[in-house]
Coordinates of C-alpha atoms and ligand atoms in Angstrom, one line a residue:
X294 CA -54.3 -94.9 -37.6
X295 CA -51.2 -92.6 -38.9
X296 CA -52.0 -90.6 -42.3
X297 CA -50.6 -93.0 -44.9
X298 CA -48.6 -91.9 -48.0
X299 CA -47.5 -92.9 -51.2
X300 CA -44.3 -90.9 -50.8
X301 CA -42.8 -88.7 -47.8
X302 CA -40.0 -86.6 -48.6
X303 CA -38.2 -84.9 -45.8
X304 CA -36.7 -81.4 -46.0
X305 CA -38.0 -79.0 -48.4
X306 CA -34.6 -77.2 -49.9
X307 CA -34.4 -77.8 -53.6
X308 CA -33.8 -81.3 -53.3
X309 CA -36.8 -82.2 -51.7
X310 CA -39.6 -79.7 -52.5
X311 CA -38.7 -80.5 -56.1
X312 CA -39.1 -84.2 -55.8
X313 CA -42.3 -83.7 -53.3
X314 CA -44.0 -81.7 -56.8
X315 CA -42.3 -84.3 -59.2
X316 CA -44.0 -87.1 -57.1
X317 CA -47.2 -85.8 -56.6
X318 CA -47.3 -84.8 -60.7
X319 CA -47.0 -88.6 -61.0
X320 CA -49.6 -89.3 -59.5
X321 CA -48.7 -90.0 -55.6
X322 CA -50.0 -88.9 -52.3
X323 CA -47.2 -87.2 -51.3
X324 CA -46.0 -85.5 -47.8
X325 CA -43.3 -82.9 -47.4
X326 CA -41.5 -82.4 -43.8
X327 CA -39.6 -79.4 -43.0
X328 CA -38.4 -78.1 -39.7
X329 CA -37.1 -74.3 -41.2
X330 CA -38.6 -71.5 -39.4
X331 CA -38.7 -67.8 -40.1
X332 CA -38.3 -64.9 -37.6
X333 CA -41.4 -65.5 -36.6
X334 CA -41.0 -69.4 -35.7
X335 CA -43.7 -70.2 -39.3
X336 CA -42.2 -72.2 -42.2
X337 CA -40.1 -71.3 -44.3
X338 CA -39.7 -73.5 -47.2
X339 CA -36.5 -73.9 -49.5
X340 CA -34.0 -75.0 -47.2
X341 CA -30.6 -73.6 -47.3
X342 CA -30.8 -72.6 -51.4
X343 CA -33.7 -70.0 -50.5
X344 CA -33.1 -68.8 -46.8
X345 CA -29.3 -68.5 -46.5
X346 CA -27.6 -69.6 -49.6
X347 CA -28.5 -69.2 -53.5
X348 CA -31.1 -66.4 -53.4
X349 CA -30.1 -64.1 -50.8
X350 CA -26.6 -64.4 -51.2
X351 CA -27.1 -63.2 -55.5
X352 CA -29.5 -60.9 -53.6
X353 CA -26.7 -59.0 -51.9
X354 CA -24.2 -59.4 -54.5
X355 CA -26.6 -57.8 -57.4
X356 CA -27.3 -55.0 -54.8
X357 CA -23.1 -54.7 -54.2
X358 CA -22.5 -54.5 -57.9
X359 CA -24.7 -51.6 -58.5
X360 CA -23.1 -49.9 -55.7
X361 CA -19.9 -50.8 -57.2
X362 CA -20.7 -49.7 -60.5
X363 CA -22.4 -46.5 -59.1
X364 CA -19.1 -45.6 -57.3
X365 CA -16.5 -47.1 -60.0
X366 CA -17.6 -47.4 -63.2
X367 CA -20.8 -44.8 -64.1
X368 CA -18.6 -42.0 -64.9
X369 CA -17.4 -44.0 -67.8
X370 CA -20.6 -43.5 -69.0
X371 CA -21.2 -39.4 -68.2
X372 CA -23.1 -40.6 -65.1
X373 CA -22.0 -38.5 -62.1
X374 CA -23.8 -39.2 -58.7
X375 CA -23.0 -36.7 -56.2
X376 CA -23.2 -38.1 -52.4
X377 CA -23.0 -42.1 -52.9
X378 CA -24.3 -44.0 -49.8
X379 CA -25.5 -47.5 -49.0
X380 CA -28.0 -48.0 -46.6
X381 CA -27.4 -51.6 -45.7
X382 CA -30.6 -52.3 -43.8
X383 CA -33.0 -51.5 -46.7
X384 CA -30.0 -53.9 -48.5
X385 CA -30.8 -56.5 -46.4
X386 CA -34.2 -56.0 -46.2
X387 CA -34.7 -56.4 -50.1
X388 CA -32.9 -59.3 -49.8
X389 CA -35.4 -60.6 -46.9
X390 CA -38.5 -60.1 -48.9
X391 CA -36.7 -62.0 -52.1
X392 CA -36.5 -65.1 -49.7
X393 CA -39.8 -64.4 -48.4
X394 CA -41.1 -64.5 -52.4
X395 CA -39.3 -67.4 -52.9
X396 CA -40.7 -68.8 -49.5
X397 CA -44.4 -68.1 -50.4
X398 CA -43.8 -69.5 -53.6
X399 CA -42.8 -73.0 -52.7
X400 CA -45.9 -72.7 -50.4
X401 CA -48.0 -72.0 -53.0
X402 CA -46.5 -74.5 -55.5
X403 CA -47.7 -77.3 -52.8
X404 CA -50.9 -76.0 -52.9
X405 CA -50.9 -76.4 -56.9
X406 CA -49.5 -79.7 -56.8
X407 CA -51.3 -81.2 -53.9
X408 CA -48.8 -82.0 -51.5
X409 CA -48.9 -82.2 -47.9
X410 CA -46.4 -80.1 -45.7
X411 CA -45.3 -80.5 -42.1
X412 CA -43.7 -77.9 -39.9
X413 CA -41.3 -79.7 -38.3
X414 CA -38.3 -81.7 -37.8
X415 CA -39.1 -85.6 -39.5
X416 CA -37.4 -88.7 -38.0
X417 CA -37.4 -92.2 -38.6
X418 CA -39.4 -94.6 -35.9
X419 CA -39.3 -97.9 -37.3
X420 CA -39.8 -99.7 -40.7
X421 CA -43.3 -100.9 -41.0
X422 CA -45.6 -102.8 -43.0
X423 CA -43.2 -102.6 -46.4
X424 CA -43.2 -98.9 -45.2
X425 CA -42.0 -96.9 -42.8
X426 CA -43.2 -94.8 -40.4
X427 CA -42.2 -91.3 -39.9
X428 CA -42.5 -88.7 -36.6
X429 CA -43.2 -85.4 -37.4
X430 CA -42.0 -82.9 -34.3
X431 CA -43.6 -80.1 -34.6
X432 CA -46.2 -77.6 -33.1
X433 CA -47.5 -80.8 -32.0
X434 CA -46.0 -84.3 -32.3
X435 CA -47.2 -87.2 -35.0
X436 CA -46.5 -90.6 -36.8
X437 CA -47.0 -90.9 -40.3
X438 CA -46.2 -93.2 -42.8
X439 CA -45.0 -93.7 -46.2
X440 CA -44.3 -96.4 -48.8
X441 CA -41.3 -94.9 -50.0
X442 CA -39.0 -92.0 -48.1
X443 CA -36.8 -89.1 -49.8
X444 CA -34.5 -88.1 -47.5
X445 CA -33.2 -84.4 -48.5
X446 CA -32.1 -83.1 -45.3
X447 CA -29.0 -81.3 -46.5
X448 CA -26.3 -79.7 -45.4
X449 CA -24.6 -77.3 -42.7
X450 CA -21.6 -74.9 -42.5
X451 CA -18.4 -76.3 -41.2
X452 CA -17.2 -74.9 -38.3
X453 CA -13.0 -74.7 -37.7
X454 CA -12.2 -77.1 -34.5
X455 CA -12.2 -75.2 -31.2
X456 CA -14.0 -72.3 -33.2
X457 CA -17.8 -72.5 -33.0
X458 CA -20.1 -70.0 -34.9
X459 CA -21.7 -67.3 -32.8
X460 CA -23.1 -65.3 -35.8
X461 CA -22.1 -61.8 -34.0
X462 CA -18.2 -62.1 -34.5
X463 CA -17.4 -65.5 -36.2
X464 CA -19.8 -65.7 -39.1
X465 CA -21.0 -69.0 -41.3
X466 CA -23.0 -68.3 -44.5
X467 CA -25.8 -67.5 -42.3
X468 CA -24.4 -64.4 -40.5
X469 CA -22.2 -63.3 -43.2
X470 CA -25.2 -62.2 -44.8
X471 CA -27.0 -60.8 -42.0
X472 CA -24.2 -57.8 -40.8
X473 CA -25.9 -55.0 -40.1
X474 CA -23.0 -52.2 -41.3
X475 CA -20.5 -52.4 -43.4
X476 CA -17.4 -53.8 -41.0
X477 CA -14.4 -51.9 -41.5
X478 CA -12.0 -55.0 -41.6
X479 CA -13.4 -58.5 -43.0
X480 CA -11.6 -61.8 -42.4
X481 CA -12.5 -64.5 -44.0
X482 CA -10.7 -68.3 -44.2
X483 CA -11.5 -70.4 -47.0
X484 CA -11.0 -69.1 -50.4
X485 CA -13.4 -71.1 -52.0
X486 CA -17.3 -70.5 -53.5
X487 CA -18.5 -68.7 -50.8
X488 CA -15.3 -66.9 -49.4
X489 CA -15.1 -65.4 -52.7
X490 CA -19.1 -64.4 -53.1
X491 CA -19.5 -63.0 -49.3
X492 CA -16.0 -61.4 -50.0
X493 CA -17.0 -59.7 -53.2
X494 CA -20.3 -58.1 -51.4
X495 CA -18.5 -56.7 -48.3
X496 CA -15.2 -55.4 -50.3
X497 CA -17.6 -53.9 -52.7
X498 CA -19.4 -51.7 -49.7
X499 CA -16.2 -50.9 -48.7
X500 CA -14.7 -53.4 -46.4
X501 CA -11.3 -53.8 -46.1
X502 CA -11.1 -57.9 -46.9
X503 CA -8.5 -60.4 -46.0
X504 CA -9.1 -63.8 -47.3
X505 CA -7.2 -66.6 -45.5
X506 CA -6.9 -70.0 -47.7
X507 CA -5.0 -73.1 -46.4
X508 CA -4.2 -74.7 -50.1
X509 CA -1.5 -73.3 -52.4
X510 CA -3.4 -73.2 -55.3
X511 CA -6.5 -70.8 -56.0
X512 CA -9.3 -72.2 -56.9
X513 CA -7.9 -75.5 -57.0
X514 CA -10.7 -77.3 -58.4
X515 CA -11.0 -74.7 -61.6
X516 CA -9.3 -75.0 -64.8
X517 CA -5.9 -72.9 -64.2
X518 CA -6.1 -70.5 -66.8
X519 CA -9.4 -69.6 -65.8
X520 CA -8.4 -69.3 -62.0
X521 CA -5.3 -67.1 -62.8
X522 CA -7.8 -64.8 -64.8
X523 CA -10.1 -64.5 -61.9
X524 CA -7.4 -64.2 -58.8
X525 CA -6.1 -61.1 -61.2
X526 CA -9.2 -60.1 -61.3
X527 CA -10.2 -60.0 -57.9
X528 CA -6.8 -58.7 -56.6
X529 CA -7.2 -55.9 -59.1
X530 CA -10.0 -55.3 -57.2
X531 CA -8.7 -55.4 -53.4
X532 CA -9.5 -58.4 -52.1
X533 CA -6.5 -59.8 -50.5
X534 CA -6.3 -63.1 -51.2
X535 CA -3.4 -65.3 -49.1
X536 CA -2.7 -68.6 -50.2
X537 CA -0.9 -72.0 -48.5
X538 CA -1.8 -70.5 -45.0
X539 CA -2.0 -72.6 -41.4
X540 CA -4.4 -71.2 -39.5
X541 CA -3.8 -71.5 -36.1
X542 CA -5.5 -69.9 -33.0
X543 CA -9.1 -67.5 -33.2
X544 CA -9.9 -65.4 -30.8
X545 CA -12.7 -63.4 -30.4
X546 CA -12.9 -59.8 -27.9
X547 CA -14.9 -56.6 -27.7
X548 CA -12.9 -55.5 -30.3
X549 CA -13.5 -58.2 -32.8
X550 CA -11.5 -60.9 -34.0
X551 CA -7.6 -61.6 -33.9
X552 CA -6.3 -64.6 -36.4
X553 CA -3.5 -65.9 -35.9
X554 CA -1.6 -67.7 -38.7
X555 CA 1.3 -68.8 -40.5
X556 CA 1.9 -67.8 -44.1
X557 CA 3.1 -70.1 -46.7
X558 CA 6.5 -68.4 -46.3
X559 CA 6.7 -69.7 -42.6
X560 CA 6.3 -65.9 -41.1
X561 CA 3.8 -65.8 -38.3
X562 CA 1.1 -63.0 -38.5
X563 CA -2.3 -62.2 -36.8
X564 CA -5.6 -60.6 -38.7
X565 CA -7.3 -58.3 -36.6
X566 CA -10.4 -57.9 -38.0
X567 CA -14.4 -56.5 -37.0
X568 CA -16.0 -59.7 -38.4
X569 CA -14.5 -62.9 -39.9
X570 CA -16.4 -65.4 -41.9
X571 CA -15.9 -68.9 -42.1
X572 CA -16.4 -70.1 -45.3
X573 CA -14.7 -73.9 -45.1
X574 CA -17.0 -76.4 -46.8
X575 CA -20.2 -77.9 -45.7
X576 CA -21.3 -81.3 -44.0
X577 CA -24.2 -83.3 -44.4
X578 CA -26.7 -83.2 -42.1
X579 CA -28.6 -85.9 -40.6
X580 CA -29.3 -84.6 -37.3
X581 CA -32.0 -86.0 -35.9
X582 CA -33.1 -88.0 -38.6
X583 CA -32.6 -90.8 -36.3
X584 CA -31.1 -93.1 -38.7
X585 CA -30.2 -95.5 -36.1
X586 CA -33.8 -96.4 -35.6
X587 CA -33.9 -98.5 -39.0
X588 CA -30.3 -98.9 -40.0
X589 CA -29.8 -95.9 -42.6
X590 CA -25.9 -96.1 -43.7
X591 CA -23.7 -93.2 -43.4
X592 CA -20.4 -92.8 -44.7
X593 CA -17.2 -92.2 -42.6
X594 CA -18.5 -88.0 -42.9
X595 CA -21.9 -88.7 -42.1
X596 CA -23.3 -89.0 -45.5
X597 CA -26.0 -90.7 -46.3
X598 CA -24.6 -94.0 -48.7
X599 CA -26.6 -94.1 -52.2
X600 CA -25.4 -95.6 -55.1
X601 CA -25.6 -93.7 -58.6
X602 CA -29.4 -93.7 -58.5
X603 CA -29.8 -92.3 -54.9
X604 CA -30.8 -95.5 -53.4
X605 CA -29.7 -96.0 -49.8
X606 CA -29.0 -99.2 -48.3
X607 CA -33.3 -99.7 -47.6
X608 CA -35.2 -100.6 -49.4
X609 CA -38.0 -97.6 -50.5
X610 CA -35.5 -95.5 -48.8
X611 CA -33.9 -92.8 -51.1
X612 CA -31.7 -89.7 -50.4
X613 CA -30.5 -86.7 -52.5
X614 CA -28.8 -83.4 -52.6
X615 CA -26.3 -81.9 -50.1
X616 CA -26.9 -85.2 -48.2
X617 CA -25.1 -87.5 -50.0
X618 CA -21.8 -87.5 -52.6
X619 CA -21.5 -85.2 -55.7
X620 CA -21.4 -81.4 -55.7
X621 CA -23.3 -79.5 -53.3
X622 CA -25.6 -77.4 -55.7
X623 CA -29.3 -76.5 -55.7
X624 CA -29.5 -78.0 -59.7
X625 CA -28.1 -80.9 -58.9
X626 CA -30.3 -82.2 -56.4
X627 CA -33.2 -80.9 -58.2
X628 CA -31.9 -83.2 -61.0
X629 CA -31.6 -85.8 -58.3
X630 CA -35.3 -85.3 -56.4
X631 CA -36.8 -85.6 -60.3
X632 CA -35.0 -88.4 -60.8
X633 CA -35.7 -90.4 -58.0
X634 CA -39.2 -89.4 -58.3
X635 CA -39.9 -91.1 -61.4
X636 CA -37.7 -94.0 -60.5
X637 CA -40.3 -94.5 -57.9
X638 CA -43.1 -94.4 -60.5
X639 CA -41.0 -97.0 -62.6
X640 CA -39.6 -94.5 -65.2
X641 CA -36.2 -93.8 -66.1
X642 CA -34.9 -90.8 -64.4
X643 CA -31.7 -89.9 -65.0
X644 CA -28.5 -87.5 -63.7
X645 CA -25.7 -86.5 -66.3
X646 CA -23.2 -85.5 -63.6
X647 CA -20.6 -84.7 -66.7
X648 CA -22.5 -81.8 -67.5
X649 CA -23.7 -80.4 -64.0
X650 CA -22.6 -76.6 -64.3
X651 CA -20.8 -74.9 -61.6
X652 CA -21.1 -70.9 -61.6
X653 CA -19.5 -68.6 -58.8
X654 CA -21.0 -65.3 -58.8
X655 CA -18.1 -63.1 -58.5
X656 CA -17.5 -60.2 -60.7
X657 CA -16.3 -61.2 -63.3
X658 CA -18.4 -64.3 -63.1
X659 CA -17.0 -67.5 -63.7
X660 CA -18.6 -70.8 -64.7
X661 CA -17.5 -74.2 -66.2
X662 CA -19.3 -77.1 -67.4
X663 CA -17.3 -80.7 -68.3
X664 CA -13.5 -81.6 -67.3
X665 CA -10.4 -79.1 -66.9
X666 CA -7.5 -78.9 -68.8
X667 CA -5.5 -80.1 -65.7
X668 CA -8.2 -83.4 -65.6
X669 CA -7.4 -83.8 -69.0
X670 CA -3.7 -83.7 -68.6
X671 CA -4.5 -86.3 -65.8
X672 CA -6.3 -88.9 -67.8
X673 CA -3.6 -88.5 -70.3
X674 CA -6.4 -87.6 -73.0
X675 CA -5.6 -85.4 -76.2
X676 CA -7.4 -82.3 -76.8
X677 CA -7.7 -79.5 -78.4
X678 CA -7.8 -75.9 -76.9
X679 CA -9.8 -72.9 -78.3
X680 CA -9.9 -69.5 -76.1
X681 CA -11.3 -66.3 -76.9
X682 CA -10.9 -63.3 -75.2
X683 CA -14.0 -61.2 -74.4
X684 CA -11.6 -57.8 -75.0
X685 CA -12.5 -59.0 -79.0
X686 CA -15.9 -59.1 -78.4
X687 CA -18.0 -55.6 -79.5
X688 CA -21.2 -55.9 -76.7
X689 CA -18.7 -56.7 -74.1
X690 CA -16.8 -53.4 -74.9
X691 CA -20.0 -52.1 -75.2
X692 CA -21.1 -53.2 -71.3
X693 CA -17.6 -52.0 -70.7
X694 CA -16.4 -55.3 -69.6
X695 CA -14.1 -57.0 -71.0
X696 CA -12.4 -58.8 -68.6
X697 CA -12.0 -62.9 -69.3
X698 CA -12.4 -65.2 -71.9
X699 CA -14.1 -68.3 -73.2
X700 CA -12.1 -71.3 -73.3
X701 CA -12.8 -74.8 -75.2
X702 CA -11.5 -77.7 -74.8
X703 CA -12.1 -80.4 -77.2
X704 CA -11.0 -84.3 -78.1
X705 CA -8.3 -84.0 -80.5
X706 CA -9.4 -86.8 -82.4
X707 CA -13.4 -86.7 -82.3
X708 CA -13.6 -83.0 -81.9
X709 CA -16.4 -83.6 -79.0
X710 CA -16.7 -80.7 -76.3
X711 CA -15.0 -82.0 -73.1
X712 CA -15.2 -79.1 -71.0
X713 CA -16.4 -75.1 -71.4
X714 CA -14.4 -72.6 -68.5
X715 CA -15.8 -69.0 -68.5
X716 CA -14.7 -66.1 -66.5
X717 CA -16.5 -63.1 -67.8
X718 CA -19.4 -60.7 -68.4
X719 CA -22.9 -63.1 -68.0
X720 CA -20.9 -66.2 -67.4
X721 CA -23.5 -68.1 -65.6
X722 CA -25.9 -67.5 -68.4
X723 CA -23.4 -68.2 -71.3
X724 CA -23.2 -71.7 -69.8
X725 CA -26.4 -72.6 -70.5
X726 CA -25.5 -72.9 -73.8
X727 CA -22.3 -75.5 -73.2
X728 CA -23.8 -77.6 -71.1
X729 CA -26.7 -78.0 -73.9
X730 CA -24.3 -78.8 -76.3
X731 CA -22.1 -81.4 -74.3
X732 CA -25.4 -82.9 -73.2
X733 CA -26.2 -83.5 -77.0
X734 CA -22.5 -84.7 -77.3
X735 CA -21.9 -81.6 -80.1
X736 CA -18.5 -80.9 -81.4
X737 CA -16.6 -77.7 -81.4
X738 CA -17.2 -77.7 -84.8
X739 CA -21.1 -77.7 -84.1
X740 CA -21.1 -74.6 -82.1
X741 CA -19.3 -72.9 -84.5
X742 CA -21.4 -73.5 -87.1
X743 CA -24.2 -72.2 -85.5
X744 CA -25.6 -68.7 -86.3
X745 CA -25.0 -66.4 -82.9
X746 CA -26.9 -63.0 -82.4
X747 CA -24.3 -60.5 -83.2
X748 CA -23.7 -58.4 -80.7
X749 CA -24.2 -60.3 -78.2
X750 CA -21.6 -62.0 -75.5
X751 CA -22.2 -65.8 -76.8
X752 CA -20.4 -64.8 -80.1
X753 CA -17.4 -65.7 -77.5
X754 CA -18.6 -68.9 -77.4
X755 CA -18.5 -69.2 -80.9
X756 CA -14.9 -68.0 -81.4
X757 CA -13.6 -69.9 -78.8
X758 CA -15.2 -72.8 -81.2
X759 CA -13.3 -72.0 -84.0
X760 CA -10.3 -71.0 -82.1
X761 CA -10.5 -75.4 -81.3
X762 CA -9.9 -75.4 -85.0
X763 CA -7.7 -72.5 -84.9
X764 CA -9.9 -70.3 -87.0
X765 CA -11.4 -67.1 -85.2
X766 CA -12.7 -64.5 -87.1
X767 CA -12.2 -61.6 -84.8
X768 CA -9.1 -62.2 -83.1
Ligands
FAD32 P1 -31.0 -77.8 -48.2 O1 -31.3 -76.7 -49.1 O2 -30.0 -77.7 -47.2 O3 -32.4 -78.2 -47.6 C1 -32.6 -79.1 -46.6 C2 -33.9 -78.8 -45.8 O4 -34.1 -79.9 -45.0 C3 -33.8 -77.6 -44.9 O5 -34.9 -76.8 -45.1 C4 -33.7 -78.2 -43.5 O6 -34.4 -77.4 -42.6 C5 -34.6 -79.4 -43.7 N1 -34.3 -80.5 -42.7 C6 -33.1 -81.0 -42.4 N2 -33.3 -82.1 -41.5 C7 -34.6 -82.2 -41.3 C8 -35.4 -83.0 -40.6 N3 -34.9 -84.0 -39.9 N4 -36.8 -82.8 -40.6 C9 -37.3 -81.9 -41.4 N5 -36.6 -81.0 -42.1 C10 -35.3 -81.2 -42.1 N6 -26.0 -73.7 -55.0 C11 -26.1 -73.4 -56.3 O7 -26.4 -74.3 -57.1 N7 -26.0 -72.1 -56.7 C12 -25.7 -71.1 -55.8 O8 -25.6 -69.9 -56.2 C13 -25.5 -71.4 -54.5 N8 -25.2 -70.5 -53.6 C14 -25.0 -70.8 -52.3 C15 -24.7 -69.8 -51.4 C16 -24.5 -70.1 -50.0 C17 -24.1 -69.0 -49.1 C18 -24.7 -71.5 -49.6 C19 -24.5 -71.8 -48.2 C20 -25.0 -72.5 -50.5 C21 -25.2 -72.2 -51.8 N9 -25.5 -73.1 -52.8 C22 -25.6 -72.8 -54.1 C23 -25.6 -74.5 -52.4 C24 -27.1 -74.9 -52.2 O9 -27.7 -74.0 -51.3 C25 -27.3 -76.3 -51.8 O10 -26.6 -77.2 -52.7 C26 -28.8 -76.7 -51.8 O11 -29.5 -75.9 -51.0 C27 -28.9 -78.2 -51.4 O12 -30.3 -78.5 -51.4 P2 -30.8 -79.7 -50.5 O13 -32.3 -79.8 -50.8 O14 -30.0 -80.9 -50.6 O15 -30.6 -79.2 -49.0
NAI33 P1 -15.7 -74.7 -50.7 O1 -15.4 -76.1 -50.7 O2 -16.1 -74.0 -52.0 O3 -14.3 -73.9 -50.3 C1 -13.7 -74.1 -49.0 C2 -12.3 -73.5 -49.1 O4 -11.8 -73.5 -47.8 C3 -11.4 -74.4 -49.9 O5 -10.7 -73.6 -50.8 C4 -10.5 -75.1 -48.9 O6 -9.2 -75.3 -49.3 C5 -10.5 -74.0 -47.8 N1 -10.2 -74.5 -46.4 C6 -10.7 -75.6 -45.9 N2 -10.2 -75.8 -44.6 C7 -9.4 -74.7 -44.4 C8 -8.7 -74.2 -43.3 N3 -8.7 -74.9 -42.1 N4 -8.0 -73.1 -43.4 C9 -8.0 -72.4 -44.5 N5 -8.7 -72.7 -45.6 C10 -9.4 -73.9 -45.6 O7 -16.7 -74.4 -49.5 P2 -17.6 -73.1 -49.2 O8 -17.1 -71.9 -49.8 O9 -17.8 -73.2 -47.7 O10 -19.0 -73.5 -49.9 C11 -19.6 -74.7 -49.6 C12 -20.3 -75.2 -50.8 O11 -21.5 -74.5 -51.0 C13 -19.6 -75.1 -52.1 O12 -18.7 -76.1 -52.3 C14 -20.7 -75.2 -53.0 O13 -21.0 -76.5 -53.3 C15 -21.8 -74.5 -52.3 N6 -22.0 -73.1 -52.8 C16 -22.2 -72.9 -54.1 C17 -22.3 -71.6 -54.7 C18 -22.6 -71.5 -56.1 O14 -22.9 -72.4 -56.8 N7 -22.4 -70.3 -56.7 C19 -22.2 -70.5 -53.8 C20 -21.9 -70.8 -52.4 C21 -21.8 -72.0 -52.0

C-alpha cells in the first residue's frame, strides 16, 4: 500500500515548505515534494526565493554596495583604500554558501517539525479514495497519497519569443547571477524588479549597463513621485535606463549579443553588449504536475484557478504562491501556505493583500505598502498627502544618505493610512512599521503621535505623518 498522508504539499519554495511546517504544527502527517537539485544532483530546498531569487540575489547586491561604497563614498569618511579590486568568484561563492545556509536550514526545519521530504518531481495520478494519489519521480519512482494537496510549484523566468535562455550569453535570473567576471557591457530588457536589482550589482562592479524597457512609464506600477525619485537616482548613478522601446531582433555571436530595437522616438538602434539579461516577468509553472490527470483548472496563462482562499476547483486540492494570481513574492505565499494550512485544520487563516509590502532592493531602496496616489486618483477617493524628505532627517545625514523621502497618503476625511511609498536609506525595514499600522487600520494621526527613537531613519515616518496634517517639525 502507498505511504498515506494527512497533507502533501508539493514544492518546497516559501510557499510550500512554510505550509508543509504550518501543517505538520497542527497536528498533520505531512509530506513535502521537491524536484530542486544542487550542483551535485541532492536537494536543495527553498525553491526559487533561496536558490536563484530573494537570497542570493540581496547576497550579491549587499556584496556590490560595499564595493560601491569602498570605491565612491569612503573617502567622505577619511577612509582611503589604496588598490580596490573585486574578486567576483569569492563574490559568488559567499553568495553560494548563503543559499547553501538557507538550504540546510529548511532541511533541518523538516526534521524539527516532522515532515516528510521527497527528492523529486510530484505529479498527480488520479483522485482516490476522498484523496488523491501522488507520484513522486525521483531517485527512484513512487505513489503516495494524501487527504488534502498544496500545490506550490511556482514560477519560471519568461523568455522573449524566438529568444530562449542559454545562461552563457542570454541570461534569466538564474545566470544573471552566476557571471563569472564582471562583463564590460550589460544589456538588460525589462526595467522592472529584477532589471533594476541585477542591474544595480553589475553597474556597481563596473559594468557598463543599458536597460531596455518596452513601457513609457518607469516603474509603472509605483507611486510616481516615488518612481521619478528613484529613475533620478539610478541615472545619477549610470545606469541607462531607455523607456517606450520595441524590441525587435536578438542575436547572439562569439562576440556577445547585438539588440536590435526601436526607441520610443522611432530611431532604430542596436545594443552590442557581452551579456544581456532578460528580466520580463515570470510564469507559473505547472510543468509536469500533470494536471490533466484529475482535472486541475488553469487559467488562460497557465495559472492554477483559486478563489480568495487558495482553493482550486477540487476538492482537498489547494494552491499558493507564484502559482496562482496576486504578486509574486516569497511573503505572500508564506502568508498564503499558513493560511491554507489552518483552513485545512478548520481555523481561520487569513491574507490581507491591502497590506502585502513590496521592497526593490536598489540603492536607494524603495518600498511601498497600500494604494498609490495615481490608484487613488483612479478610484476618485480624497486624500491627504504628507512627504518628508530624508535630506531633513539628522542619522540619514549622518549615514550620508540622504537621497528620497517618505510619503503618506491618507483619507481626507477619516485620516486612515491608505498607502506608505519609500525610496530611501533602510526602506525595506522602515516598512515594517506601515504595513503594522495600516493592518491595525491607524491614522496618520496615530503615527505621529507615537514616540520615535531620535536619531534614527523612522523619524521620517513620523514627519511625513504630520506633514498629512501639514505640521512637520523639522522641515
Ligand atoms: P518557488 O519559490 O518557485 O518554489 C517552487 C518549488 O517547487 C521549487 O523548488 C520547484 O523546484 C518546485 N517544483 C515545481 N514543480 C514541482 C513538481 N512538479 N514536483 C516537485 N517540485 C516541484 N520575492 C520577495 O518577496 N523578495 C525578494 O527580494 C525577491 N527577490 C527575487 C529575486 C529574483 C531574482 C527572483 C527570480 C524572484 C524574487 N522574488 C522575491 C520572488 C520570490 O522568489 C517568489 O515569489 C517565491 O519564490 C515564490 O515562492 P513559491 O513557493 O510560490 O515558488
Ligand atoms: P517585472 O514584472 O517586475 O518587470 C518586467 C518588466 O519588463 C516590466 O517593466 C515590463 O514592462 C517589461 N517588459 C515586458 N516585456 C517586455 C518586452 N518585450 N520588452 C521590453 N520590456 C518588457 O518582472 P521581473 O523583473 O522579471 O521580476 C519578476 C517578478 O519577480 C517580479 O514581478 C516580482 O514579483 C519578483 N521579484 C521580486 C523582487 C523583490 O521583491 N525585491 C526581486 C526580484 C523579483
Amino acid at each position: 500500500m502507498s505511504k498515506q498522508f494527512d497533507v502533501i504539499v508539493i514544492g518546497g519554495g516559501p510557499g510550500g515548505y512554510i505550509a508543509a511546517i504550518r501543517a505538520a504544527q497542527l497536528g498533520f502527517s505531512v509530506a513535502c515534494i521537491d524536484e530542486w537539485k544542487n550542483a551535485k544532483g541532492g536537494p536543495a530546498l527553498g525553491g526559487t526565493c533561496t536558490n536563484i531569487g530573494c537570497i542570493p540575489s540581496k547576497a550579491l547586491l549587499q556584496s556590490s554596495e560595499h564595493y560601491e561604497q569602498a570605491a565612491h563614498h569612503f573617502g567622505d569618511h577619511g577612509i582611503t583604500l589604496a588598490d580596490l579590486k573585486i574578486d567576483v568568484p569569492t563574490m559568488v561563492s559567499r553568495k553560494d554558501t548563503i543559499v547553501k545556509q538557507n538550504n540546510d536550514g529548511i532541511v533541518y526545519l523538516f526534521k524539527k517539525n516532522k515532515v516528510t521530504f521527497f527528492h523529486g518531481r510530484g505529479s498527480f495520478v488520479a483522485a482516490k479514495d476522498g484523496g488523491y494519489e501522488i507520484k513522486v519521480a525521483g531517485a527512484a519512482e513512487e505513489i503516495i497519497s494524501g487527504k488534502q494537496i498544496i500545490v506550490a510549484t511556482g514560477s519560471n523566468a519568461r523568455p522573449l519569443p524566438g529568444t530562449p535562455f542559454d545562461e552563457v550569453n542570454v541570461l534569466s535570473n538564474d545566470g544573471a547571477l552566476r557571471i563569472g567576471a564582471v562583463p564590460k557591457k550589460l544589456g538588460v530588457i525589462g526595467s522592472g524588479v529584477i532589471g533594476l536589482e541585477m542591474g544595480s550589482v553589475w553597474r556597481r562592479l563596473g559594468a557598463d549597463v543599458t536597460i531596455l524597457e518596452g513601457l513609457p512609464t518607469f516603474l509603472g506600477v509605483v507611486d510616481q513621485q516615488i518612481a521619478k525619485e528613484v529613475h533620478k537616482a539610478l541615472t545619477k548613478q549610470g545606469l541607462k535606463i531607455e523607456l517606450g522601446v520595441k524590441v525587435g531582433e536578438i542575436k547572439t555571436g562569439k562576440k556577445g549579443v547585438s539588440i536590435a530595437y526601436v526607441t520610443a522616438k522611432g530611431e532604430a538602434l542596436t545594443l552590442n553588449v557581452d551579456k544581456l539579461i532578460i528580466s520580463i516577468g515570470r510564469t507559473a509553472n505547472t510543468i509536469g504536475l500533470n494536471t490533466e490527470a484529475v482535472g486541475l483548472s488553469l487559467d488562460e496563462r497557465g495559472a492554477i484557478v483559486v478563489d480568495g482562499e487558495c482553493k482550486t476547483n477540487l476538492p482537498g486540492v489547494w494552491a499558493v504562491g507564484d502559482v496562482v494570481r496576486g504578486p509574486m513574492l516569497a511573503h505572500k505565499a508564506e502568508e498564503e501556505g499558513v493560511a491554507v494550512a489552518e483552513r485545512i485544520a478548520g481555523q481561520h487563516g487569513h491574507v490581507n493583500f491591502n497590506t502585502i509590502p513590496w521592497v526593490i532592493y536598489t540603492s536607494p531602496e524603495i518600498a511601498w505598502v497600500g494604494q498609490t496616489e495615481e490608484q487613488l486618483k483612479a478610484e476618485g477617493r480624497a486624500y491627504k498627502s504628507g512627504v518628508f524628505p530624508f535630506m531633513a532627517n539628522g542619522r540619514a545625514r549622518a549615514l550620508g544618505d540622504t537621497t528620497g523621502m517618505v510619503k503618506m497618503l491618507a483619507d481626507a476625511a477619516t485620516d486612515e493610512i491608505l498607502g506608505v511609498h519609500i525610496v530611501g536609506p533602510m526602506a525595506s525595514e522602515l516598512i515594517a512599521e506601515c504595513v503594522v499600522a495600516m493592518e491595525f487600520r491607524a491614522s496618520s494621526e496615530d503615527i505621529a503621535r507615537i514616540c520615535h527613537a531620535h536619531p534614527s531613519l523612522s523619524e521620517a515616518t513620523k514627519e511625513a505623518a504630520l506633514a498629512v496634517d501639514k505640521r512637520t517639525l523639522n522641515f
